[in-house]
Coordinates of C-alpha atoms and ligand atoms in Angstrom, one line a residue:
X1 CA 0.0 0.0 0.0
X2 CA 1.7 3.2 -1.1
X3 CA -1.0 5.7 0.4
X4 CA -0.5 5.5 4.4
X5 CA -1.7 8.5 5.4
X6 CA -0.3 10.2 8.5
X7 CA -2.8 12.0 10.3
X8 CA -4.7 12.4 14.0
X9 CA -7.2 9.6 14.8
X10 CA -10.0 11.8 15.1
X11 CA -11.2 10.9 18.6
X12 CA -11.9 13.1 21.3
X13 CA -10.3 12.5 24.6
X14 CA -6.6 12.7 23.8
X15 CA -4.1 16.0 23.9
X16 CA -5.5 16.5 20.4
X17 CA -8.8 17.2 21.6
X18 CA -8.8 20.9 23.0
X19 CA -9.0 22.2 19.6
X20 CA -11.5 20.6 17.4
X21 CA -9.4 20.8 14.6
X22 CA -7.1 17.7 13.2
X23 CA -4.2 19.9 13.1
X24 CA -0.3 18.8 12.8
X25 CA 0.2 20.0 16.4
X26 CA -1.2 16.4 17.3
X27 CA 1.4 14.8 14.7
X28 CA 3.7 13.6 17.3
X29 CA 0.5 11.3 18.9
X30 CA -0.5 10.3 15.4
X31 CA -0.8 7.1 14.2
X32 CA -0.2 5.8 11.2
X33 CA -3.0 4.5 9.4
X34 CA -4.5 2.6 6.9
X35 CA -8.2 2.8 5.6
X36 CA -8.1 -0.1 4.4
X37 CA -7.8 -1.6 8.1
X38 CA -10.3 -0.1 9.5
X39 CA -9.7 1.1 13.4
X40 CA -12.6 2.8 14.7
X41 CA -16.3 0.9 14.3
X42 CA -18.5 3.1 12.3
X43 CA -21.2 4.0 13.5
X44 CA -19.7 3.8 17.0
X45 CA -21.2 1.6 20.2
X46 CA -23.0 5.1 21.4
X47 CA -24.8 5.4 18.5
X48 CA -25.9 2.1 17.8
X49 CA -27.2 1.9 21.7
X50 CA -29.0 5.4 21.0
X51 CA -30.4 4.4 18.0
X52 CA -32.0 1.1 19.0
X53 CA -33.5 2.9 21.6
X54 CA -34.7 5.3 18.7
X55 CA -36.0 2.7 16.6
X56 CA -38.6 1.9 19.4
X57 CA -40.3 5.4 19.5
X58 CA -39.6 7.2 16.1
X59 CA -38.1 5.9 12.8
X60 CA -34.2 5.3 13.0
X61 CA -33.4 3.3 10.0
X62 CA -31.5 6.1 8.3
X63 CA -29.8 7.5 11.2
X64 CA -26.1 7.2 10.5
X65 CA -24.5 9.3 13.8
X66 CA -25.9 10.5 16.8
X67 CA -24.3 14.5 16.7
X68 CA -22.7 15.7 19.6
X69 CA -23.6 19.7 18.1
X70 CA -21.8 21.4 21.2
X71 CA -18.5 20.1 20.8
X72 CA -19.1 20.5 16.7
X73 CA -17.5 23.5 15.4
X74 CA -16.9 25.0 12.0
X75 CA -16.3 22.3 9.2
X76 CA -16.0 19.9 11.7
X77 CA -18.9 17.7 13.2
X78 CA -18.1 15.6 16.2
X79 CA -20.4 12.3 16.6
X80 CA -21.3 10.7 20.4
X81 CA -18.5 8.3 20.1
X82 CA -15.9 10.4 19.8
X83 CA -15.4 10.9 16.3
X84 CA -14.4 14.1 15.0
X85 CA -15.2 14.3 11.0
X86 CA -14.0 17.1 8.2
X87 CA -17.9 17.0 7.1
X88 CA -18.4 18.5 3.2
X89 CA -21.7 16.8 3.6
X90 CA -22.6 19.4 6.2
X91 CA -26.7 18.4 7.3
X92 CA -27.1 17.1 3.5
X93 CA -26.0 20.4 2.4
X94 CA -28.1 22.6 4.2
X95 CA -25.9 24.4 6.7
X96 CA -24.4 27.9 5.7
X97 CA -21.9 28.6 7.9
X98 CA -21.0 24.8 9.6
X99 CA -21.4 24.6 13.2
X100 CA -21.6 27.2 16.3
X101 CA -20.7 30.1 14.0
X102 CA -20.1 32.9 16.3
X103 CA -22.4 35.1 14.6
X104 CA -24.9 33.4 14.8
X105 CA -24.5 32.1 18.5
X106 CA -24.5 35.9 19.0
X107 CA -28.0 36.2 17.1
X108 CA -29.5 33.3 19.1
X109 CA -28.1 35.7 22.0
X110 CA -30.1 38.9 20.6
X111 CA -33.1 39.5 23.4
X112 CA -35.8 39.6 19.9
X113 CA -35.1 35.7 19.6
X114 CA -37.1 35.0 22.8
X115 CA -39.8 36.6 21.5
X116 CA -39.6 34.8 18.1
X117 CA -39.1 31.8 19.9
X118 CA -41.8 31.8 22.3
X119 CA -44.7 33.0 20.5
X120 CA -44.8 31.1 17.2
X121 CA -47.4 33.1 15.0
X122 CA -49.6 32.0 12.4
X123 CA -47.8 33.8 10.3
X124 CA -50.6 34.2 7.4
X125 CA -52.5 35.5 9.9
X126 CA -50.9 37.5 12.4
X127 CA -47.4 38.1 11.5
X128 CA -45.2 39.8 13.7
X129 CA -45.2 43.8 13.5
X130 CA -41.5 43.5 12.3
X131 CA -41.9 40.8 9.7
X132 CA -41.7 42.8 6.8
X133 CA -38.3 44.3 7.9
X134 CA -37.1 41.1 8.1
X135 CA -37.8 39.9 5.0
X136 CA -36.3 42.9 3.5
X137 CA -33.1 42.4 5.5
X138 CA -32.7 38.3 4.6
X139 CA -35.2 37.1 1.4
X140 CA -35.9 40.6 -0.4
X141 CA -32.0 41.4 -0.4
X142 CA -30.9 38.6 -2.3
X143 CA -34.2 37.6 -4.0
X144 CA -33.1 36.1 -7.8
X145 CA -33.3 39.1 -10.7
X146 CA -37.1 39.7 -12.3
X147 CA -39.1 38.1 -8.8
X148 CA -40.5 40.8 -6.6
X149 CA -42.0 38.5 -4.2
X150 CA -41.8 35.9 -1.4
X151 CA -43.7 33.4 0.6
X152 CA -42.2 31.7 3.2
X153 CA -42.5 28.1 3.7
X154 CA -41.3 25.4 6.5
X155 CA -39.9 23.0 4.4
X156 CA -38.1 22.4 0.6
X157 CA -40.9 20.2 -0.5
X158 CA -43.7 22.4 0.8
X159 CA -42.2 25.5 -1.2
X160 CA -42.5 23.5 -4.2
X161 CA -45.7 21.3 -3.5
X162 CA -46.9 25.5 -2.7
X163 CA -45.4 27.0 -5.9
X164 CA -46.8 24.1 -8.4
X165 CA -50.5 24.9 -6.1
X166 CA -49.6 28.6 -7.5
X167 CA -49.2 27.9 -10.8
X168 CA -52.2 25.6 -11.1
X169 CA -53.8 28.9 -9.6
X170 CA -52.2 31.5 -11.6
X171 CA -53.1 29.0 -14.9
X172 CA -56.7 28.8 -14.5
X173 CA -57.2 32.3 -13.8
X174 CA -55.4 33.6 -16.9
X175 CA -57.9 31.1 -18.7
X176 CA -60.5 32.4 -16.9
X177 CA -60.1 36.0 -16.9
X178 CA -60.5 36.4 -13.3
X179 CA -61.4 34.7 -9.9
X180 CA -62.9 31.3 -9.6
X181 CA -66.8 30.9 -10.7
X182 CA -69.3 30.0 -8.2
X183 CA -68.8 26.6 -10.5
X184 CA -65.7 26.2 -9.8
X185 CA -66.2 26.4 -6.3
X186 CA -69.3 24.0 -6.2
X187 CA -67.7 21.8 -9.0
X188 CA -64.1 21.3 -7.0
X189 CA -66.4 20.4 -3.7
X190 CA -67.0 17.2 -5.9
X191 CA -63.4 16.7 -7.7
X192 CA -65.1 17.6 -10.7
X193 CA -64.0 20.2 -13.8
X194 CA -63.9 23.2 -14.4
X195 CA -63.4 23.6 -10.3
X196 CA -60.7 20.5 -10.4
X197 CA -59.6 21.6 -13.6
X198 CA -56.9 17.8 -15.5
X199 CA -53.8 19.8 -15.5
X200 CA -50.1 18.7 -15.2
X201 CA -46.9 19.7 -14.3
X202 CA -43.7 18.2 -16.3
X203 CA -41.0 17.6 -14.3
X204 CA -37.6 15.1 -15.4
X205 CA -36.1 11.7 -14.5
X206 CA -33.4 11.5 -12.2
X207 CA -35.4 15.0 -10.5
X208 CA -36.0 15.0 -6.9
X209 CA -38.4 17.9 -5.3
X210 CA -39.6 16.1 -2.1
X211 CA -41.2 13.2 -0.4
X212 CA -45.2 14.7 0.2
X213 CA -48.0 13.1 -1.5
X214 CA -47.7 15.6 -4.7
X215 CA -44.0 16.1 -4.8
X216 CA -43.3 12.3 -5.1
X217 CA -45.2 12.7 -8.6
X218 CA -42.1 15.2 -9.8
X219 CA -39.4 12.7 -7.7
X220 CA -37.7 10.0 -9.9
X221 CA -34.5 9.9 -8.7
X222 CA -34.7 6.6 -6.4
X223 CA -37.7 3.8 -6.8
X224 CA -37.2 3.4 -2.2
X225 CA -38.9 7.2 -2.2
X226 CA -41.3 6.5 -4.3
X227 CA -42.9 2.6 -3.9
X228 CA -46.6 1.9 -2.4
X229 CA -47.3 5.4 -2.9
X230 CA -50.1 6.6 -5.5
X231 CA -49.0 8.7 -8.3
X232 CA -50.2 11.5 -10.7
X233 CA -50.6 11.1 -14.2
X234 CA -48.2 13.8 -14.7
X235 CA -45.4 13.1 -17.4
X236 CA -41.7 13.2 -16.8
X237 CA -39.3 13.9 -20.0
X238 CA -35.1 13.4 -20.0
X239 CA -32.9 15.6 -18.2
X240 CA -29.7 15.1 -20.3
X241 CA -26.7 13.4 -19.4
X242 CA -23.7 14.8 -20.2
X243 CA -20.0 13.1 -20.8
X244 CA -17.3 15.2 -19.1
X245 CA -15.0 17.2 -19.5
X246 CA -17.4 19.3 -21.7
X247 CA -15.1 21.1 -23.8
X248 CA -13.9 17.3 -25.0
X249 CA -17.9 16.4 -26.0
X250 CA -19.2 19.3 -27.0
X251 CA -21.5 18.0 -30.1
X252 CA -22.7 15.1 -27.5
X253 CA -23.7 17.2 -25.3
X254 CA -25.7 20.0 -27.7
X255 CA -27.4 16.4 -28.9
X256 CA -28.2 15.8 -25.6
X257 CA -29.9 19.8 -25.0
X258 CA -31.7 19.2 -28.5
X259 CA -33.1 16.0 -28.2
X260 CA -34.2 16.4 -24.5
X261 CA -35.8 20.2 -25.6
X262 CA -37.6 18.0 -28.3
X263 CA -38.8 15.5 -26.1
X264 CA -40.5 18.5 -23.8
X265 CA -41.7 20.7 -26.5
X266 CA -43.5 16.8 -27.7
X267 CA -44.9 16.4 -24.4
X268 CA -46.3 20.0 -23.7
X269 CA -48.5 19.4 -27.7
X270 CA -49.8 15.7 -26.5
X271 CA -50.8 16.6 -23.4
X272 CA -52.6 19.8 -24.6
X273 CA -54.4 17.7 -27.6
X274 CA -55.4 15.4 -24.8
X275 CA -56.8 18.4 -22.6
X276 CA -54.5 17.3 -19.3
X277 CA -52.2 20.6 -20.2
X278 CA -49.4 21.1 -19.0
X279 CA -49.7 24.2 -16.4
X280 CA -46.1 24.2 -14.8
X281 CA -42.5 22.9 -15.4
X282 CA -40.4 22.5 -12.9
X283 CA -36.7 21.8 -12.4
X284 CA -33.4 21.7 -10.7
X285 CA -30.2 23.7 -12.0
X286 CA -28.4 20.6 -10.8
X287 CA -30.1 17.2 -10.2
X288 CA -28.7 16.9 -7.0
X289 CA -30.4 13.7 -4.7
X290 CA -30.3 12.2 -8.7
X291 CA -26.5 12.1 -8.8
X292 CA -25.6 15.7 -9.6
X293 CA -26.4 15.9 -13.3
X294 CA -25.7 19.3 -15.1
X295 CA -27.7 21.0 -17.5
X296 CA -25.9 23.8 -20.0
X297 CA -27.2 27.5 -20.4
X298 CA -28.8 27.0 -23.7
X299 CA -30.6 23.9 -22.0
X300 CA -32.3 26.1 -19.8
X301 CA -32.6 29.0 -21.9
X302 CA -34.7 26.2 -24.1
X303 CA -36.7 25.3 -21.6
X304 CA -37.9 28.9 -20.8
X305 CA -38.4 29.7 -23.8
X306 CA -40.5 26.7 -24.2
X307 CA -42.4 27.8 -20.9
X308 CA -43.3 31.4 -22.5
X309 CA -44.2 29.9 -25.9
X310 CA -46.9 27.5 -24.4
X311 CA -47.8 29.7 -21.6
X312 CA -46.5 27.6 -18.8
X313 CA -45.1 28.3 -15.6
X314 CA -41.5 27.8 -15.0
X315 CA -40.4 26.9 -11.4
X316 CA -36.6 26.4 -10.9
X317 CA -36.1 24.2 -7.9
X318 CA -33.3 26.1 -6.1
X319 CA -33.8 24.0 -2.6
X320 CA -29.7 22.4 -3.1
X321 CA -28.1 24.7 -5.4
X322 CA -29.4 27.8 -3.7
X323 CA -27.4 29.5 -0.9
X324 CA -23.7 30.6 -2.6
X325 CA -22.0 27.1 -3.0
X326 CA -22.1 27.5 -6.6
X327 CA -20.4 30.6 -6.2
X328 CA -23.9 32.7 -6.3
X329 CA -26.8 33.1 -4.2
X330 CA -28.2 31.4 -7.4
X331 CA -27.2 28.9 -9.6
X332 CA -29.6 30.0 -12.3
X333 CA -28.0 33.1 -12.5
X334 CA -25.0 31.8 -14.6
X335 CA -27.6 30.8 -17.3
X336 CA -28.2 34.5 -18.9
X337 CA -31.8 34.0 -19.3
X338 CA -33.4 36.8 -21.6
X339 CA -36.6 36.4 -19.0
X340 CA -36.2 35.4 -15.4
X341 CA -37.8 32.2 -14.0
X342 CA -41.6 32.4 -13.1
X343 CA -41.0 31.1 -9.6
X344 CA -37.8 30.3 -7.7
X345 CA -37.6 28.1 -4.7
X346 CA -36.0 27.3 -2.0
X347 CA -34.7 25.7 1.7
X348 CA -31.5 24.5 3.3
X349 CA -29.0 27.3 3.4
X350 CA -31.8 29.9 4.0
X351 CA -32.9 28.3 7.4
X352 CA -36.6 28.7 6.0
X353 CA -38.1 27.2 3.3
X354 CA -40.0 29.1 0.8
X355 CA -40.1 30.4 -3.1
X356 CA -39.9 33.7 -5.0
X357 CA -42.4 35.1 -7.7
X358 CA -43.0 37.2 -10.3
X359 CA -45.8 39.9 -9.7
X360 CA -48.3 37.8 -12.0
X361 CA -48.2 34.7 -9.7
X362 CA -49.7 36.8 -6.5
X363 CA -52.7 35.4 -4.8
X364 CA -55.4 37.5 -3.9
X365 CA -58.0 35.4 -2.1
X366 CA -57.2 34.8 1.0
X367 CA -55.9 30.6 2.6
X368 CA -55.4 29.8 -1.2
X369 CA -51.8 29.8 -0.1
X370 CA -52.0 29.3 3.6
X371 CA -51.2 27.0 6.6
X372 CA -50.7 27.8 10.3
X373 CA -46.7 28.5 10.7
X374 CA -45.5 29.3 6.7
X375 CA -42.1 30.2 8.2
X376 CA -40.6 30.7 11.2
X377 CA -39.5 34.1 12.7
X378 CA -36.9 32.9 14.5
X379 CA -35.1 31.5 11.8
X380 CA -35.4 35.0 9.7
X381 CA -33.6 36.5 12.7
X382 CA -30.7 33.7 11.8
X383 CA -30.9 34.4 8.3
X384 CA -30.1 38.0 8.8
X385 CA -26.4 37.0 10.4
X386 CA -25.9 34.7 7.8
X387 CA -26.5 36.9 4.9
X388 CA -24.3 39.5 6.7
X389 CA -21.7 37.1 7.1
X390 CA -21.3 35.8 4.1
X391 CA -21.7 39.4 2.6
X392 CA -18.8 40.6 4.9
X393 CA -16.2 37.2 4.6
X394 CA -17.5 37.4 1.0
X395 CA -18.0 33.8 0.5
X396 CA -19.9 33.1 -2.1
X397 CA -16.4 34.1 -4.1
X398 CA -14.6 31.6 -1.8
X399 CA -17.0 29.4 -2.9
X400 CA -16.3 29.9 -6.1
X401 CA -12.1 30.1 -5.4
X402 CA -12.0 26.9 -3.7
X403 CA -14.3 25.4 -5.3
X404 CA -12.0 25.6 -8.5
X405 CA -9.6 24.1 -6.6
X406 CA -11.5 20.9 -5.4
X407 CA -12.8 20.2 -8.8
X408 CA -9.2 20.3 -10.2
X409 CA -8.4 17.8 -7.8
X410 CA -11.1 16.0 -8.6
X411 CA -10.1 16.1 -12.3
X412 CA -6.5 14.7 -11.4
X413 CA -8.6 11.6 -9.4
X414 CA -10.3 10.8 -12.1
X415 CA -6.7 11.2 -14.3
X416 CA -5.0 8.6 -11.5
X417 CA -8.2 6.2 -11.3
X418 CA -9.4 6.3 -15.1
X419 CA -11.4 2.8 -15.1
X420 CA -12.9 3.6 -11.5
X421 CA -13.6 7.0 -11.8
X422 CA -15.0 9.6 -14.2
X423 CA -17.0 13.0 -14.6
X424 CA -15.4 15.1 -12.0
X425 CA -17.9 18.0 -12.2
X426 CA -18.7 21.2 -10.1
X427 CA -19.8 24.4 -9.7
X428 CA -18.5 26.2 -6.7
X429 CA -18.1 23.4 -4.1
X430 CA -21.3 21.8 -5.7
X431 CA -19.3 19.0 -6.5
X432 CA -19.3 15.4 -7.4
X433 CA -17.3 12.5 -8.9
X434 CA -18.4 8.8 -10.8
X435 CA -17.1 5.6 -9.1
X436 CA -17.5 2.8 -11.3
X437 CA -20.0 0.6 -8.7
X438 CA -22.3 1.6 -6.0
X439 CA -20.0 -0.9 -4.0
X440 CA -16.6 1.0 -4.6
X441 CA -18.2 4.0 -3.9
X442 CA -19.3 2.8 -0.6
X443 CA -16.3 1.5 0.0
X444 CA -14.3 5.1 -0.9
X445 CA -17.0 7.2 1.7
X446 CA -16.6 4.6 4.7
X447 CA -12.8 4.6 4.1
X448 CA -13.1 8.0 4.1
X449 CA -15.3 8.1 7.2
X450 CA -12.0 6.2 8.7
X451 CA -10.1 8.7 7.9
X452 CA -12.4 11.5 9.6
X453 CA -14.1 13.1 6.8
X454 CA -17.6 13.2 6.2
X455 CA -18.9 13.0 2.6
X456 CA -21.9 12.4 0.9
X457 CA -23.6 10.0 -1.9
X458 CA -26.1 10.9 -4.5
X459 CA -27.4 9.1 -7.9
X460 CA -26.3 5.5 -8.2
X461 CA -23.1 5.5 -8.0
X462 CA -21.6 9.0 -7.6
X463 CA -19.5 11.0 -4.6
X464 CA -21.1 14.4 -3.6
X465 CA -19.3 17.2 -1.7
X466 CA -21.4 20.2 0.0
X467 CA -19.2 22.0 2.6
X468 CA -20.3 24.6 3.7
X469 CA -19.0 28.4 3.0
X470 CA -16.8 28.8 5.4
X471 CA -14.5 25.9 3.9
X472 CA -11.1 27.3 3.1
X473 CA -8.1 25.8 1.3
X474 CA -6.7 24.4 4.2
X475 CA -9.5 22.0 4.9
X476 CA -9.1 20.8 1.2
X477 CA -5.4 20.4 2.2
X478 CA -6.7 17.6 5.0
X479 CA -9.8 16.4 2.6
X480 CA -7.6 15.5 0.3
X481 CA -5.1 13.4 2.3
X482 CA -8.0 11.8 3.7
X483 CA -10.0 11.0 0.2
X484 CA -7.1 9.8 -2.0
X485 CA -6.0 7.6 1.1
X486 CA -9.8 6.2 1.0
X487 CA -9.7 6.1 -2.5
X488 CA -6.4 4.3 -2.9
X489 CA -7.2 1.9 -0.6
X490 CA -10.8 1.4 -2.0
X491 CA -9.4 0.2 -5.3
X492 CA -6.5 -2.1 -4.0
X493 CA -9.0 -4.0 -1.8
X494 CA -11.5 -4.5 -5.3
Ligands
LIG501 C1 -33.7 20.0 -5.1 C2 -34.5 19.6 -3.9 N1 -35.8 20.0 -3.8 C3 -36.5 19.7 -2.7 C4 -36.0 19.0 -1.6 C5 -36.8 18.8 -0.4 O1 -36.4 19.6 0.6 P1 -36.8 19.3 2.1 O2 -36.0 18.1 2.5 O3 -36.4 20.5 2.9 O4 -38.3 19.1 2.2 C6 -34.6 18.7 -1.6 C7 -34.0 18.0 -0.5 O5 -32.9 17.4 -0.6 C8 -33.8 19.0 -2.8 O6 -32.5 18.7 -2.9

């Protein structure tokens, strides 16, 4: 084995462990190790204890560690066992600034959080009297080019089962002219037309928008999420698949935009002669939960096109790629569109879930857009120290620096490891990598896990990496020891 890595078992407890960070002032109590001989059990003997207990009162089967979050601290998560990780998985990519950022233990500190805490409004009802204010200091400051509004939402799936409920909305009452009849109201009491009106939304395979009821009809990225559970007739057309690098398969790749645009533009004319039209489109910059698959400008520039052409509502699924890791707050800004998306949403990074609009796609009735919490206060208040910090430590363009530098790495993996590894692709720290089997991929993230860093999965087969903003060169310095250790050892033991 040529790759022994030298580093700091990353268990708490020894003289390494006043610091949370694996640094070379423990090297002298380092061992030397070997991922392929593994040393520490994964999960540990704390978690599995706590999560049999678990298993009895609340569904544990995906629980990987038990967190201990006060001893976590910036990229580095430590679990109950001991185990300190690098994480660039960070909460499945939905923490901002990693752990206990002092900004935002400060904001938790602010005397307004006890209030927002404590008296949880209904906040379609009776919002608090600063609410407005704070959506102008978090949302409305960094809302996506063209979309004046925002509704807040609790969860990613809920934004987007809420903005497809939108357009359905906004469709029926540009056909109609106006508000809904008294037909439609008594008609959709019965789940009959014109009040239940057969409409659609096209979404893509390999897309994944959420787990509810409705959302699962837009999910195809894995058959577990999806199996047992009814399913509306709504159709699903190809996302294309790219071969990487891109400037090496450029024609592919325009034959992949084409035919896929074709495909959509097909669907939208069928479904129309059938009278199930097609009211809404909806899609991810990067299929992320689907194994990070790309699309090119012009793809998306197609697609809205498409959307204006046929009237149809264009929701961009911003839930992953939103938040800076790309290098932006948004990922669709890099695609130059001529008209902006119809409705944008999004979750994770922002704390609160939600999704933008253009002034067309406002409700005016009241509870058509409704339910008791649609956000929580207390989060906005955490929003506004993230969005200052990141605006102050500018990181959405360290995002984008180191980001360049992971995915060269990742090209020069995929040089070393040519049959068991391919498409190194990114934007920002949005990253991923191909292994050639599910099983050596496994094998490369619990190798990995060995040697304390936390990384993610996604599609069949691939390696995803989502740190969080505040990763800086030097923790690529350690990931990289770690992951070409994990990665080294993963192929000698095939
Ligand atoms: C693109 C995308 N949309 C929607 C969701 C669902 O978000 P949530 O888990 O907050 O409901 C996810 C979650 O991973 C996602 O990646």
């Amino acid at each position: 084995m040529t790759h022994v890595l030298m580093r700091v078992r990353g268990r708490l407890g020894g003289n390494c462990l006043r610091g949370l960070s694996t640094t070379s002032v423990c090297a002298k109590s380092a061992s030397q190790t070997k991922a392929s001989e593994p040393q520490k059990e994964i999960p540990g003997p704390v978690t599995q204890k706590l999560k049999k207990e678990m298993d009895k009162v609340h569904q544990a089967p995906a629980v990987r560690f038990f967190i201990d979050y006060e001893k976590s601290k910036g990229n580095y998560i430590v679990d109950v066992d001991g185990n300190k990780y690098l994480d660039m998985f960070m909460q499945i990519s939905s923490l901002p600034l990693g752990y206990n950022h002092p900004d935002l233990i400060k904001a938790a500190q602010d005397p307004k959080m006890i209030s927002a805490l404590i008296n949880r409004p209904a906040l379609g009802s009776f919002p608090p009297k600063d609410w407005t204010e704070r959506l102008h200091k978090t949302l409305i400051d960094i809302r996506p080019k063209g979309l004046s509004g925002v509704q807040t939402m609790m969860c990613g799936t809920c934004s987007n089962e809420n903005a497809i409920k939108t357009a359905f909305m906004w469709y029926q009452r540009k056909k109609r002219g106006g508000p809904p009849s008294e037909e439609d109201l008594m008609s959709c009491m019965k789940q009959l037309p014109p009040g239940t009106p057969s409409l659609s939304v096209l979404a893509f395979q390999g897309a994944f928008h959420g787990r509810t009821m409705g959302m699962l009809s837009v999910t195809r990225s894995k058959a577990i999420h999806k199996v047992d559970v009814p399913a509306f007739d709504w159709p699903i057309a190809n996302f294309p698949r790219y071969k990487y690098p891109l400037n090496k398969n450029v024609d592919y790749n325009k034959k992949q935009d084409t035919a896929c645009l074709q495909e959509v533009e097909k669907i939208i004319g069928d479904r129309k002669k059938d009278k199930r039209d097609v009211a809404a489109l909806i899609v991810e910059p990067i299929q992320a939960e689907g194994g990070d698959h790309h699309g090119s400008p012009e793809f998306f520039q197609g697609l809205r096109d498409l959307c204006t052409t046929y009237g149809i509502a264009f929701i961009v699924d911003e839930v992953q790629t939103g938040g800076g890791s790309t290098g932006s707050w948004w990922a669709h800004d890099s695609w130059k569109l001529k008209s902006p998306p119809d409705m944008v949403t999004f979750a994770k990074k922002f704390l609160t879930g939600g999704y933008y609009y253009k002034e067309d796609f406002k409700m005016n009735e009241p509870y058509r857009i409704y339910n008791t919490w649609m956000g929580e206060p207390s989060k906005m208040l955490l929003l506004e120290a993230v969005v200052n910090v990141i605006k102050r430590d500018n990181l959405l363009n360290q995002a984008g620096k180191v980001g360049k530098e992971l995915q060269s790495y990742l090209d020069s993996l995929q040089g070393q490891y040519p049959k068991h590894l391919s498409n190194a692709r990114g934007a920002g720290t949005f990253s991923a990598i191909d292994c050639s089997s599910a099983g050596l991929r496994d094998k490369i993230v619990n190798n990995a896990a060995q040697n304390d860093l936390h990384i993610g999965v996604c599609g069949d087969s691939s390696i995803r990496f989502r740190p969080a903003l505040i990763f800086e060169e030097k923790h690529l310095k350690e990931a990289k020891e770690a992951l070409s250790d994990a990665i080294a050892s993963a192929v000698q033991s095939k």
